[in-house]
Each structure stands twice: as structure tokens, then as C-alpha cells.
Short mmCIF file of C-alpha atoms and ligand atoms in Angstrom, two decimals:
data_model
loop_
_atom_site.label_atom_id
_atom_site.label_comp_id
_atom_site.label_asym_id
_atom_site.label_seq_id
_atom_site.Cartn_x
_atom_site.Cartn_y
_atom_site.Cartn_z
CA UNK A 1 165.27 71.37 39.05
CA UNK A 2 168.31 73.89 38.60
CA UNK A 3 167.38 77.10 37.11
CA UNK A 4 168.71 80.57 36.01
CA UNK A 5 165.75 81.89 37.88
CA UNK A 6 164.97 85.76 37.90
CA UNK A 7 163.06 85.58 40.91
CA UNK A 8 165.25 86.58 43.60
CA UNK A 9 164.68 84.20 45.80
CA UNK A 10 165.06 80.93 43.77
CA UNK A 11 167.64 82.83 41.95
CA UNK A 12 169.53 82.84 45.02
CA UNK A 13 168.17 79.18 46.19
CA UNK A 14 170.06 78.15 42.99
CA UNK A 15 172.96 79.66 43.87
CA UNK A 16 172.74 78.25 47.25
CA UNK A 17 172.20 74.76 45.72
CA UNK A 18 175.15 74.92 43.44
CA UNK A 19 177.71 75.59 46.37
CA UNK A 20 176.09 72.80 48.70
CA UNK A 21 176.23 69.85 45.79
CA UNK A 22 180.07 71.64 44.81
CA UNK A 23 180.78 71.28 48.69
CA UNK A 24 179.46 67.47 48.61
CA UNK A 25 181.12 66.59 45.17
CA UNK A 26 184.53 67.87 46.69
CA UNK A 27 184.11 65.56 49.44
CA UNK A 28 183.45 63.20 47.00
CA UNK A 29 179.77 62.57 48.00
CA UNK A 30 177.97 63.64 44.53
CA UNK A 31 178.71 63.33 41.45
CA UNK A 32 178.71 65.76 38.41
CA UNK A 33 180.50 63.79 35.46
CA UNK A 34 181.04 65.64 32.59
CA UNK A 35 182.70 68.43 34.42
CA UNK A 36 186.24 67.63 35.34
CA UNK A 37 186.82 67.57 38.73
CA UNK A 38 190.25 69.79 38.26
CA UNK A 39 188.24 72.51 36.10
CA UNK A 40 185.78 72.66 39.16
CA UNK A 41 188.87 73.26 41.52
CA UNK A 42 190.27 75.74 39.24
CA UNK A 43 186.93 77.54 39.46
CA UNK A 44 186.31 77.90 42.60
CA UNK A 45 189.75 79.12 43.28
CA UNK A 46 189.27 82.02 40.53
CA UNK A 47 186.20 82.52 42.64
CA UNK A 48 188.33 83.07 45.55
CA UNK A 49 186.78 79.72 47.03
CA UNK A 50 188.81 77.80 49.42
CA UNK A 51 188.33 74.41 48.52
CA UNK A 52 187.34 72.32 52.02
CA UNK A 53 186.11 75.49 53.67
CA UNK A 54 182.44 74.64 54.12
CA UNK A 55 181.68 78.20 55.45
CA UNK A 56 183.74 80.38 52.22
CA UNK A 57 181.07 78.46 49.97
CA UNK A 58 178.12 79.38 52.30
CA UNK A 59 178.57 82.87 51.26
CA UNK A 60 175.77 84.14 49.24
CA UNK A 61 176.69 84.21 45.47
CA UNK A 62 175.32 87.00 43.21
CA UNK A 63 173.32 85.40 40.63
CA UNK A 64 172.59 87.34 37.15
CA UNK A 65 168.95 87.51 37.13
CA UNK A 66 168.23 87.39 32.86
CA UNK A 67 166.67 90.36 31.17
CA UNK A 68 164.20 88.51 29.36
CA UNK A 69 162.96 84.33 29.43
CA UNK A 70 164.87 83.75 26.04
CA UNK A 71 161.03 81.86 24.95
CA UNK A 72 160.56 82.58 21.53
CA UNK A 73 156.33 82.47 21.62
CA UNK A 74 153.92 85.49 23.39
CA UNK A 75 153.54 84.70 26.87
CA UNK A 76 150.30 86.86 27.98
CA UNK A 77 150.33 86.91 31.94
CA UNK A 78 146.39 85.05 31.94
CA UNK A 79 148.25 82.10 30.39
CA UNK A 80 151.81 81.62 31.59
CA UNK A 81 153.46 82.59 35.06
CA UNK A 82 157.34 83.23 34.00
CA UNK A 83 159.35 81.98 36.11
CA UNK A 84 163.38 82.76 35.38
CA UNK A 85 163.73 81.40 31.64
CA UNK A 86 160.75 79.22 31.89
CA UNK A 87 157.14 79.75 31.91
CA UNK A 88 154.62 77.88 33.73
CA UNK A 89 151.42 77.47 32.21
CA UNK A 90 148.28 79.38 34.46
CA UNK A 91 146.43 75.60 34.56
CA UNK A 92 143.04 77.96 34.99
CA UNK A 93 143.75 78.84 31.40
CA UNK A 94 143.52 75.33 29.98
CA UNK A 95 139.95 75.07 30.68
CA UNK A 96 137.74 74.79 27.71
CA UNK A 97 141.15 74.35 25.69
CA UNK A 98 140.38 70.17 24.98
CA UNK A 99 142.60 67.21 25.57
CA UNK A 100 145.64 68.54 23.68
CA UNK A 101 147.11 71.55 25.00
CA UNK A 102 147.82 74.34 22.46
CA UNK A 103 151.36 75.41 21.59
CA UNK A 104 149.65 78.99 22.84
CA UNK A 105 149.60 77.17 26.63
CA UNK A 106 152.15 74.61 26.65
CA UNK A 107 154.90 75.40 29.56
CA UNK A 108 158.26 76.14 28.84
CA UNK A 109 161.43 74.85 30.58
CA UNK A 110 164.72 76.21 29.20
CA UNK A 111 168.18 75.61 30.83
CA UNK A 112 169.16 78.88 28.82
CA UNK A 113 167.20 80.14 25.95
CA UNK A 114 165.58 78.91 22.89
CA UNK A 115 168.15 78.38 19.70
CA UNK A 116 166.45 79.22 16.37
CA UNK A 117 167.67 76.53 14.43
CA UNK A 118 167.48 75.93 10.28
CA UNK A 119 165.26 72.92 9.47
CA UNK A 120 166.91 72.72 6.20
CA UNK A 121 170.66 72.11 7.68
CA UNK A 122 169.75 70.45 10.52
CA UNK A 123 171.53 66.68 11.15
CA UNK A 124 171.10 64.24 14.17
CA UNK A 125 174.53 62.37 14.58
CA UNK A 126 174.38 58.93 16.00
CA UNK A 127 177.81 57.74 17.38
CA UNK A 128 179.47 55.77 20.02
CA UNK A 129 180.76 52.63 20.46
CA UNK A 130 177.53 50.37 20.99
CA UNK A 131 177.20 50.75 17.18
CA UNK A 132 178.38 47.96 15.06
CA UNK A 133 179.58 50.85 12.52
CA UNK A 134 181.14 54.35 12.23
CA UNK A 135 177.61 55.64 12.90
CA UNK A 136 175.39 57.73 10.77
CA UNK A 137 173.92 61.60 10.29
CA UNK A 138 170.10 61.61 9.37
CA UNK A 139 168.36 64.65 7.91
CA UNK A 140 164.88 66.00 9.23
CA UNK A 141 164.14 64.76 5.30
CA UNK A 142 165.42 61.41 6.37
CA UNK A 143 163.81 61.38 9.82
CA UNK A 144 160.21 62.12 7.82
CA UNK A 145 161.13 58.92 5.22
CA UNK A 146 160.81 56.52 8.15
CA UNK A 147 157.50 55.21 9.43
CA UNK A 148 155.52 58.14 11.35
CA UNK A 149 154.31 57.10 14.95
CA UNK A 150 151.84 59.58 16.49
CA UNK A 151 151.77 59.19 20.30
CA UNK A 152 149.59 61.84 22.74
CA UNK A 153 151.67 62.19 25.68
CA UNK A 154 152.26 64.56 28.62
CA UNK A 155 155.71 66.38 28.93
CA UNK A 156 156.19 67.37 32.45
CA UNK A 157 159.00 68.78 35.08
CA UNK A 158 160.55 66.52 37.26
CA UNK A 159 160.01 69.73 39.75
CA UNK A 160 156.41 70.04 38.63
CA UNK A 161 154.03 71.02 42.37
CA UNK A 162 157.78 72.02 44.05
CA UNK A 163 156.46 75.00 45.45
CA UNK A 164 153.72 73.26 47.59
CA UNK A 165 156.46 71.42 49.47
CA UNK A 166 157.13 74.77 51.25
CA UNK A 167 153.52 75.88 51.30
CA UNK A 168 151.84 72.87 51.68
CA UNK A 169 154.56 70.25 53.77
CA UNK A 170 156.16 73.56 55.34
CA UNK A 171 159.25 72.59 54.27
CA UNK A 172 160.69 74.26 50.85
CA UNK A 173 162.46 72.86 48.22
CA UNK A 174 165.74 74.59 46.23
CA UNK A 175 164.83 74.96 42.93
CA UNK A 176 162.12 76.79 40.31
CA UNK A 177 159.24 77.31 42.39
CA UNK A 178 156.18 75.65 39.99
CA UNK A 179 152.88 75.24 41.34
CA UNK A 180 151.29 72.26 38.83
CA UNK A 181 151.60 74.14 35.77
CA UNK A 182 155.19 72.58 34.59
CA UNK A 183 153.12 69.79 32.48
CA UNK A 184 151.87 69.98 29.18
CA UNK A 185 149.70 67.30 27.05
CA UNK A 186 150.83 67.24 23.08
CA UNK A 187 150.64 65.19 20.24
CA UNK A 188 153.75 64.35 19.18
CA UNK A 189 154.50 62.90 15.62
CA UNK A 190 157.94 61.89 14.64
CA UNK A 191 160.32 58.62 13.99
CA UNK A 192 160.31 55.87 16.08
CA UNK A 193 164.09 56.33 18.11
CA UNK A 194 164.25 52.59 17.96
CA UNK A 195 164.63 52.72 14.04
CA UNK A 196 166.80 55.39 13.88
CA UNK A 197 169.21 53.34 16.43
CA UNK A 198 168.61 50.16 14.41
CA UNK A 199 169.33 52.14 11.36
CA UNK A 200 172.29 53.64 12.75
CA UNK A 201 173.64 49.95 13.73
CA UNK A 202 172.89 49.12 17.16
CA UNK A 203 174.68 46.27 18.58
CA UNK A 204 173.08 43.91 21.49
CA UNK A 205 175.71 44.96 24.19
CA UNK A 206 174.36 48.82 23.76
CA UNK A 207 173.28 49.69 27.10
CA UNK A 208 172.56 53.89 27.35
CA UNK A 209 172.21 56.28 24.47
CA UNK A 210 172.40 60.46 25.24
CA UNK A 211 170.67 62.91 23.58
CA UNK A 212 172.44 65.97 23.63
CA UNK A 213 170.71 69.73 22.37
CA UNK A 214 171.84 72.06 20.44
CA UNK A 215 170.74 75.00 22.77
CA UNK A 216 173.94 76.75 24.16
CA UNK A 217 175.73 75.59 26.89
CA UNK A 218 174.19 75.51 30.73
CA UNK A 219 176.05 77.21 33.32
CA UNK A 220 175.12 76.99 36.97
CA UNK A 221 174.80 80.36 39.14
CA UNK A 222 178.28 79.77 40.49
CA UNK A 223 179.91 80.15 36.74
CA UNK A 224 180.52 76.23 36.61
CA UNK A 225 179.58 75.19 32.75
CA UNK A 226 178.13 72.08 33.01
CA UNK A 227 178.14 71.75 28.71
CA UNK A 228 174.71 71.44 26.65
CA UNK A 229 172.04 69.94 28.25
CA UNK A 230 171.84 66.04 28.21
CA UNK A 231 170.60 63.03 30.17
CA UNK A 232 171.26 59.05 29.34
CA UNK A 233 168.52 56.94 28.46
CA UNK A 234 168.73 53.02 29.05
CA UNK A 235 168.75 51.05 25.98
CA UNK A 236 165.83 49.32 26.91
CA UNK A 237 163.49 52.71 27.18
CA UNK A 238 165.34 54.45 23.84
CA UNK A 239 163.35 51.12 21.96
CA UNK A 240 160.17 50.94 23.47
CA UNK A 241 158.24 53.69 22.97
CA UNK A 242 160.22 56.93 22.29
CA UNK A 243 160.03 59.33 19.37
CA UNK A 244 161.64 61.77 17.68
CA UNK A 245 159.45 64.45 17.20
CA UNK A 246 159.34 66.64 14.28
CA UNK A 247 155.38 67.68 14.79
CA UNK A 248 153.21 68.80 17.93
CA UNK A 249 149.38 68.76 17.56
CA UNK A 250 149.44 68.66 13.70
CA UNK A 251 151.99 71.30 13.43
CA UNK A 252 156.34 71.20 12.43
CA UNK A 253 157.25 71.49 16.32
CA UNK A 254 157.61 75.18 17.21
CA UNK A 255 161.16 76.44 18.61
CA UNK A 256 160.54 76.68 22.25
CA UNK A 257 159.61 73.25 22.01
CA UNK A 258 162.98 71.88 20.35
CA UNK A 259 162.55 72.30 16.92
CA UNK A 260 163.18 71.02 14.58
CA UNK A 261 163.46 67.76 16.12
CA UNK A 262 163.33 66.59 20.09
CA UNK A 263 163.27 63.17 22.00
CA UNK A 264 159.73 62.57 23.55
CA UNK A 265 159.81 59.98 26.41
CA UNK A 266 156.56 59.34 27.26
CA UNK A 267 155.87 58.64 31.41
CA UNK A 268 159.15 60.15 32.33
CA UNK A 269 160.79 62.90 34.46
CA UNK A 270 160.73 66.47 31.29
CA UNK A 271 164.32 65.91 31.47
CA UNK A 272 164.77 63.00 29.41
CA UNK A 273 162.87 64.71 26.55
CA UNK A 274 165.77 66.35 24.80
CA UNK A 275 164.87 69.52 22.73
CA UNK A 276 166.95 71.03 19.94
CA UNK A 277 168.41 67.14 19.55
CA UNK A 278 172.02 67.34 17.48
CA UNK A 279 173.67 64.01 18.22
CA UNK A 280 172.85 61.18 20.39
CA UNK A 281 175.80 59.06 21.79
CA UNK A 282 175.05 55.03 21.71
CA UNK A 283 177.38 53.48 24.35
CA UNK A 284 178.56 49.96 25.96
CA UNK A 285 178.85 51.43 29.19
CA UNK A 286 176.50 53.05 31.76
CA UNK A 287 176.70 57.02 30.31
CA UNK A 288 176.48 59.70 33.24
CA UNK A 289 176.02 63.78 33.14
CA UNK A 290 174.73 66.14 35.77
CA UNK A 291 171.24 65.59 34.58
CA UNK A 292 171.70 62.28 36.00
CA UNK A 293 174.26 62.53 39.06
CA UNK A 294 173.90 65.51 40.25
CA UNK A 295 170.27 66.13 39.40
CA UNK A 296 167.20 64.58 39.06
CA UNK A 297 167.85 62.49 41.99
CA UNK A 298 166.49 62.31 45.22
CA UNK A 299 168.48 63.63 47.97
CA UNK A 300 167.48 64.16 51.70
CA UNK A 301 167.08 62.40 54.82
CA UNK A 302 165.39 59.73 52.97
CA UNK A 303 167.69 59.05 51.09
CA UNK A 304 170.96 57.16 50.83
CA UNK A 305 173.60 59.62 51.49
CA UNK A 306 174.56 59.38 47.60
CA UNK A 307 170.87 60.56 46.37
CA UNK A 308 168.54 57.43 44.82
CA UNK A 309 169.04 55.83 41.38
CA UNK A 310 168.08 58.72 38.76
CA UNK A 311 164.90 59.56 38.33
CA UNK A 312 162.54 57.64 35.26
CA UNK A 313 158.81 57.97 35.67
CA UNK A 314 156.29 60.66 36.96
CA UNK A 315 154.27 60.28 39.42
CA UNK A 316 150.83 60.88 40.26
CA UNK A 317 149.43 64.15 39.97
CA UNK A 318 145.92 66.01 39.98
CA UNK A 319 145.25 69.89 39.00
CA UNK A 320 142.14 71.99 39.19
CA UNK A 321 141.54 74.41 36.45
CA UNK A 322 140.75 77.27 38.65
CA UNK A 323 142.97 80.05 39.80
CA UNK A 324 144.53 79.96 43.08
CA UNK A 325 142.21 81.53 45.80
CA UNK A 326 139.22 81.63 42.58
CA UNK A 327 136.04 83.32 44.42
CA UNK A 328 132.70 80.85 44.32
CA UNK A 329 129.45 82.08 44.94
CA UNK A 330 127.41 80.27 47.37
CA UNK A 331 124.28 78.93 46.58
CA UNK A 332 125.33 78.25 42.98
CA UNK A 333 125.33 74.95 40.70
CA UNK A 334 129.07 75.14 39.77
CA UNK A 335 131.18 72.55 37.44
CA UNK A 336 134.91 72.33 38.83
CA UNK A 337 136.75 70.70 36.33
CA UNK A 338 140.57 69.96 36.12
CA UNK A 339 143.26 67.34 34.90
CA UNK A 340 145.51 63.65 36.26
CA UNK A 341 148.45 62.18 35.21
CA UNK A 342 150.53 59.74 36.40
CA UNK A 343 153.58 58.30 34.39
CA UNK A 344 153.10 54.46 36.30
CA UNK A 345 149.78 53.66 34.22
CA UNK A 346 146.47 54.98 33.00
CA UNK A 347 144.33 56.99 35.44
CA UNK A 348 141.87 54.60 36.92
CA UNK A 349 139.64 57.28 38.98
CA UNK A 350 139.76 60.81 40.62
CA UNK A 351 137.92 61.78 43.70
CA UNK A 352 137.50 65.04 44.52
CA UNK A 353 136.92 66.36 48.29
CA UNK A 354 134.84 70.16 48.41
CA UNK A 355 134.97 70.07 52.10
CA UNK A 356 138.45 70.02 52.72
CA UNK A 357 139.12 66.43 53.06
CA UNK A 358 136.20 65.41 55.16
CA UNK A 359 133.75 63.88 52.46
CA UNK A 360 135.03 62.55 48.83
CA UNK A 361 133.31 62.12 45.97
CA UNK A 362 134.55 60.00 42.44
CA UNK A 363 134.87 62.93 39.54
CA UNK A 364 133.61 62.18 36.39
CA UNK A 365 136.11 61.39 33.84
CA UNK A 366 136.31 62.85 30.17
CA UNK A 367 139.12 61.13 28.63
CA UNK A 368 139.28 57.30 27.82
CA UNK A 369 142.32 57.07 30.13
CA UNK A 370 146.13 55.71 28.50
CA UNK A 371 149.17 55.58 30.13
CA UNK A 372 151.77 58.53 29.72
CA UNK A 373 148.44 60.70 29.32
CA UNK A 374 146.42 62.85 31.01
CA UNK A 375 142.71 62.86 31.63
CA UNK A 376 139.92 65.38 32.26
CA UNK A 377 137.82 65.06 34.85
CA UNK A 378 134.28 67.74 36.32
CA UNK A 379 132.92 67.12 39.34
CA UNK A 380 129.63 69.59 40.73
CA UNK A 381 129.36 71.62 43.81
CA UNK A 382 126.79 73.27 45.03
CA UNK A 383 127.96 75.16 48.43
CA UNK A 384 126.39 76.60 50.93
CA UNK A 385 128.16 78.56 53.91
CA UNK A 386 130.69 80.86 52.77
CA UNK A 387 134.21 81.32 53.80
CA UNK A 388 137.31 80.15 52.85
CA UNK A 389 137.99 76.71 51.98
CA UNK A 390 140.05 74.04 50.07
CA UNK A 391 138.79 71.58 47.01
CA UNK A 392 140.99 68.39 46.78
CA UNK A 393 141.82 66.02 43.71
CA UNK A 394 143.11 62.25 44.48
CA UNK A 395 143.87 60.34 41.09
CA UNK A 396 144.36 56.66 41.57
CA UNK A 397 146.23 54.76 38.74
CA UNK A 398 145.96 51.65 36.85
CA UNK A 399 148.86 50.31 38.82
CA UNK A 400 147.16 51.18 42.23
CA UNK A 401 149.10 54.38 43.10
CA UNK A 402 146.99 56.84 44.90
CA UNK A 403 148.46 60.19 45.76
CA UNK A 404 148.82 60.47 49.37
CA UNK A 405 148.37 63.49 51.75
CA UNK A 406 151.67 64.38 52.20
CA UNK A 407 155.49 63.39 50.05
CA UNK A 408 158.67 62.41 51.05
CA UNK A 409 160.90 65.43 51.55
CA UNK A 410 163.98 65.87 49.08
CA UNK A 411 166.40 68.68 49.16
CA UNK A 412 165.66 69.60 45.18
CA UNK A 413 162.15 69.54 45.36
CA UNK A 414 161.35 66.63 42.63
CA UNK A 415 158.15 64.60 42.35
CA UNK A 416 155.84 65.92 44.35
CA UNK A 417 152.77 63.62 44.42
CA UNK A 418 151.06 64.61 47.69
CA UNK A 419 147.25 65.96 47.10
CA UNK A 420 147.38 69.69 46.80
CA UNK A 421 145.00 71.59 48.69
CA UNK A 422 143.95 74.10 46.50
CA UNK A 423 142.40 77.02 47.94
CA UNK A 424 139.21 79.04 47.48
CA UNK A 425 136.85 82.16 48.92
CA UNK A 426 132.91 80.90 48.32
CA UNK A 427 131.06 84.62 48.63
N1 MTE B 501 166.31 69.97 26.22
C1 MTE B 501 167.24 70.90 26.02
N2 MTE B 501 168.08 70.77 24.98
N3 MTE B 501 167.37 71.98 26.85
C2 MTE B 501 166.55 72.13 27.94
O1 MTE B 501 166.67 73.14 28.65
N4 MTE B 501 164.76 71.15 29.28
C3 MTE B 501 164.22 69.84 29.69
C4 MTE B 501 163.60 69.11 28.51
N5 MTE B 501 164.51 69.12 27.39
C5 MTE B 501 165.58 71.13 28.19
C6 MTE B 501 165.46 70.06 27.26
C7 MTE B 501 163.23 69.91 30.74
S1 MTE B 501 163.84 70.01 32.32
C8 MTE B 501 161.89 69.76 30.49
S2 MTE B 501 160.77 69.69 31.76
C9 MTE B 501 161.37 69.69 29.12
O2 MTE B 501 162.40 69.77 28.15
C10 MTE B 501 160.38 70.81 28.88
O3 MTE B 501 159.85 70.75 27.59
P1 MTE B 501 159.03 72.00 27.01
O4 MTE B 501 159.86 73.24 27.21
O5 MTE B 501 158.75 71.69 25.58
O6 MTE B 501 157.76 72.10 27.81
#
């Protein structure tokens, strides 16, 4: 995932990552539509860039590290791990904190910061040409006259477990370095998207729709503006099951979490869930931006030399709530608890290894478990020797995904599935 990351390292990872995908767009081998290709040129020329010259874009970039995340709520360090302008939640701190997780917990990814907008003037614009009319403007007041849907779903980062590529598959990824704390579990009540595009005058031959925020503009590490963050939905997702949320758990949906309204597609890559939503385009033709060329695709050896098709569901992923290198006494009864997901179908079962992957035993789950949801799991162990040692969680889904040992390599760091080997000290 692309970041404005104060860390120095990812900070300069990003910056790294922008001149490698300019150097491959150039050569015409990526893709970043929405930013004209003679704007780029003229950029990298006021950068003193020659275009075609591989080794004058290898040079290290200076990247502005920001002063402060730009995330509206407190973010006390037992909770949330900042990370640039985001904040991962500390997934030791959701234990005890039930199914949904509190606005006090949830994670927060921001391209730039959070926009404190008015409820009261707020309008969602729905244009294009795959409307049979001019188009329409609702009103949050309008939005709240339509039949409320209340769906519990998880919200999670395409570049959610990124960091255990490097420490886990000894290979790191370019990007925000999250550990499993980039996912959050909400109740989210709001308008069906399918009415308000049926509403708005959908014809048959619509075939994308973009959601675009009304946070300010992103621009890459490099300087290259890239416009306000939005990625294309297929026609065929926007009217299945996503909403437009004006609520989370109970409550008018806070500001870091795109108030007053946001796009909540359940099962798929955070991305897609636009926050801060102002307009949403309705078109006859495929719709591209960077959030779908140039990002949230896989690229790497494994891939074709273009990157795959953009990226739609999660996969499957398992977190213990205990803090990294948490000390266990021996001899103890103890209750390790912890959280899957997957975004393919409903967690089926969880096994959990205490001995490092030698022996596994099926956790016991807490949750009835639904698709684009997360459930708890506890499993007990009682150990003996002390040392170091690792405690494994394998979620298998309803579809008959199981996460494997290790993932597929790709150069940005996305889906990580592979079973994280989390680490402890019994004492
Ligand atoms: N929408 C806007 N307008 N701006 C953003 O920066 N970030 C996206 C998505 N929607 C983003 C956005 C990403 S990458 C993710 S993972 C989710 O929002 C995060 O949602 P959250 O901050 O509510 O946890």
C-alpha cells in the first residue's frame, strides 16, 4: 500500500516505490490513469529527472516525514501503533473488547489526513454516462429516507501482515509496514448503494461506478498528485451487497472513519471502501485510477509482467491477541485467544499449533461464523519447559482456503495469507 509514512525507512521505501512504478510507466509497462502521462514528464523534468535514465531515478528522494498522523480520535500507544498517517490497531488490545471493535480501536488508514466535513451540507453526486438521466445529488437526509441495511463486516488493508513478508519470508515488501493490526470489525448501517444507483437511473449497459472522497488530494513522495483518492467498483459488486454508511456500531460514523458517509464493501481489499464519499461516477466503460493500475495489484516474479487483474477479496488471515514476544509463565493454565477472517467465505475452523508447528490443535470458536466477518476463537495451553517459542493460528474457510506456511512474493507487499508465527518467552 503507498503511504506518506514517517518512519524513515518506509518513508523512503515509498519513495523508492514511486520512482520504480514512474520508471516502468515511462516504459510503458504500468499504468497510472488519471495522471496524464505529459504532466508526469513535466514533473520529473522540474525534478531534474532525465526521463529514460534508470539510474537518475534510483537516486534516493527526500520524503517529508508529517508532523502529526492528521487522525482526528486519541491514539494512546497500548492501543494503536502509528505508522506515517495511519494507525494500526495493537490487536493485544482488542481482547475482552467483543465482536465489534470500538471506534476507540478501530485502525486508521489515511492517504493524507482526515477532512472534518459538515453533515448538514454534505451531497453525494451520482453522474456518468451509464445513467439513463442527468444524474442526481442525495442528502445524508435523503440517504437516511431509504431503507436502512445493517451489515457487520470487517474493513481491512490490502497490505494488512506486510511486514512479516520481510520478517517472516525474509524477503520485504515496499510499503507501510503493518503487522495484522490493519483490520477492523464494525457495524455498519447505511443505504443500500444499489438503491441509490437505481434511484439515480442506472441503465443495464453500466459496467464500473467510482467513489471518489472528499479528503484532499494524494500526492506520492516524488511530488506526483495522483488527485483524491478513488478506486472503480464493477457494477455487479456496487449491487450486491454494498452500503453507504452513515453509522458504525450504533453511532453517526466518526471522521476518521469517512464521515459523514463512506462506501463499505464487505470481503474486499480496505481500498474499495471509500471514506469521506462526494460523488460516485456510473460509467459504460471499464473506469481505471492508480488505486487500480498502479496499485493494489500484484506485481513480482509471479506475476505477469503487467501486475494481475486488481485486487477484490481478502484473504485468509488469523491474529493472536497477545503482544509480540508476550512473556507466559510455565506451569500455568493459560487461555490464548485471538481473531480469523477471510473475505472468500465464512470461517469454517482454526487450529492453533503451541509447539511451533509440530502438533495442532482445532481452537474453539466464539462467533457463529458469516462471510465478510471475523470470528473469535480461545484455545488452552498449559506449558511446560521454558524458552522461547512460537504459537500458530491456521483458519480454514467455508470455501476450503487454508492459509499456508508461506505467500507468494509481490513487490508491494499485498495479501499476505501465510500463517504468522507469532512469537513468545514462557518464564
Ligand atoms: N477513502 C478515502 N477517501 N481516503 C483514504 O485514504 N483509505 C482506504 C479506504 N478508504 C482511504 C479511503 C484504505 S487503503 C483503507 S484500508 C480503508 O479506507 C481504511 O478504513 P479506516 O480508516 O476506516 O479503517
Amino acid at each position: 500500500m503507498t503511504t506518506t509514512d514517517d518512519a524513515h525507512d518506509t518513508a523512503h521505501d515509498e519513495a523508492a516505490h514511486d520512482r520504480r512504478r514512474l520508471r516502468q510507466w515511462l516504459a510503458g509497462r504500468a499504468r497510472a490513469d488519471g495522471v496524464d502521462r505529459r504532466d508526469l514528464l513535466k514533473l520529473l523534468a522540474a525534478a531534474g529527472i532525465a526521463t529514460g535514465l534508470p539510474t537518475a531515478l534510483s537516486t534516493p528522494a527526500r520524503a517529508a516525514a508529517p508532523a502529526a498522523p492528521g487522525i482526528v480520535k486519541p491514539l494512546p500507544a497500548e492501543r494503536f501503533t502509528v505508522r506515517g498517517t495511519n494507525a494500526e490497531t495493537n490487536f493485544a488490545s482488542l481482547a475482552g473488547t467483543g465482536h465489534s471493535t470500538p471506534v476507540s480501536h478501530f485502525f486508521v488508514r489515511n492517504h493524507t489526513t482526515t477532512p472534518q466535513l459538515d453533515p448538514m451540507s454534505w451531497e453525494l453526486q451520482v453522474w456518468g454516462n451509464g445513467l439513463a438521466g442527468p444524474g442526481r445529488t442525495f442528502t445524508l437526509a435523503d440517504l437516511k429516507r431509504l431503507p436502512a441495511v445493517t451489515r457487520s463486516s470487517f474493513i481491512e488493508c490490502a497490505g494488512n501482515g506486510r511486514a512479516f513478508y520481510g520478517s517472516q519470508q525474509g524477503r520485504g515488501a515496499e510499503g507501510t509496514a503493518w503487522t495484522l493490526g490493519a483490520i477492523g470489525s464494525a457495524r455498519w448501517r447505511g443505504a443500500r448503494l444499489a438503491d441509490v444507483l437505481r434511484l439515480a437511473g442506472i441503465r443495464r449497459d453500466a459496467v464500473d461506478v467510482l467513489p471518489r472522497g472528499l479528503d484532499a488530494e494524494y500526492v506520492t513522495a516524488n511530488g506526483t498528485n495522483l488527485g483524491h483518492v478513488r478506486r472503480p467498483l464493477p457494477v455487479a459488486k456496487a449491487l450486491d451487497d454494498v452500503l453507504l454508511a452513515y453509522e458504525m456500531n450504533g453511532e453517526p460514523l466518526p471522521p476518521d472513519h469517512g464521515a459523514p458517509v463512506r462506501v463499505v464493501v464487505p470481503s474486499w481489499v480496505g481500498i474499495a471502501s471509500t471514506k469521506w464519499v462526494g460523488d460516485i461516477e456510473v460509467s459504460r466503460e471499464p473506469l481505471f485510477s492508480p488505486w487500480n493500475t498502479d496499485f493494489y495489484r500484484l506485481f513480482g516474479d509471479a506475476y505477469p509482467a503487467g501486475g494481475s487483474a486488481p485486487l477484490t477479496r481478502q484473504t485468509v488471515k488469523s491474529a493472536f491477541e497477545l503482544p509480540w514476544n508476550a512473556s507466559l509463565s510455565a506451569h500455568t493454565h493459560h487461555r490464548l485467544t485471538g481473531r480469523s477472517w477471510s473475505g472468500a467465505g465464512a470461517v469454517a475452523r482454526v487450529d492453533v499449533s503451541t509447539d511451533a508447528g509440530r502438533t495442532w490443535h482445532p481452537a474453539q470458536l466464539h462467533d457463529t461464523p458469516r462471510r465478510a466477518d471475523w470470528v473469535r476463537w480461545s484455545a488452552r495451553w498449559h506449558p511446560t519447559a521454558t524458552g522461547p517459542t512460537e504459537l500458530l493460528a491456521r483458519a480454514t474457510d467455508t470455501t476450503g482456503r487454508t492459509q499456508p506456511a508461506t505467500t507468494t512474493y509481490n513487490t508491494q507487499g499485498y495479501l499476505f495469507d501465510a500463517v504468522v508465527r507469532h512469537a513468545v518467552t514462557v518464564v
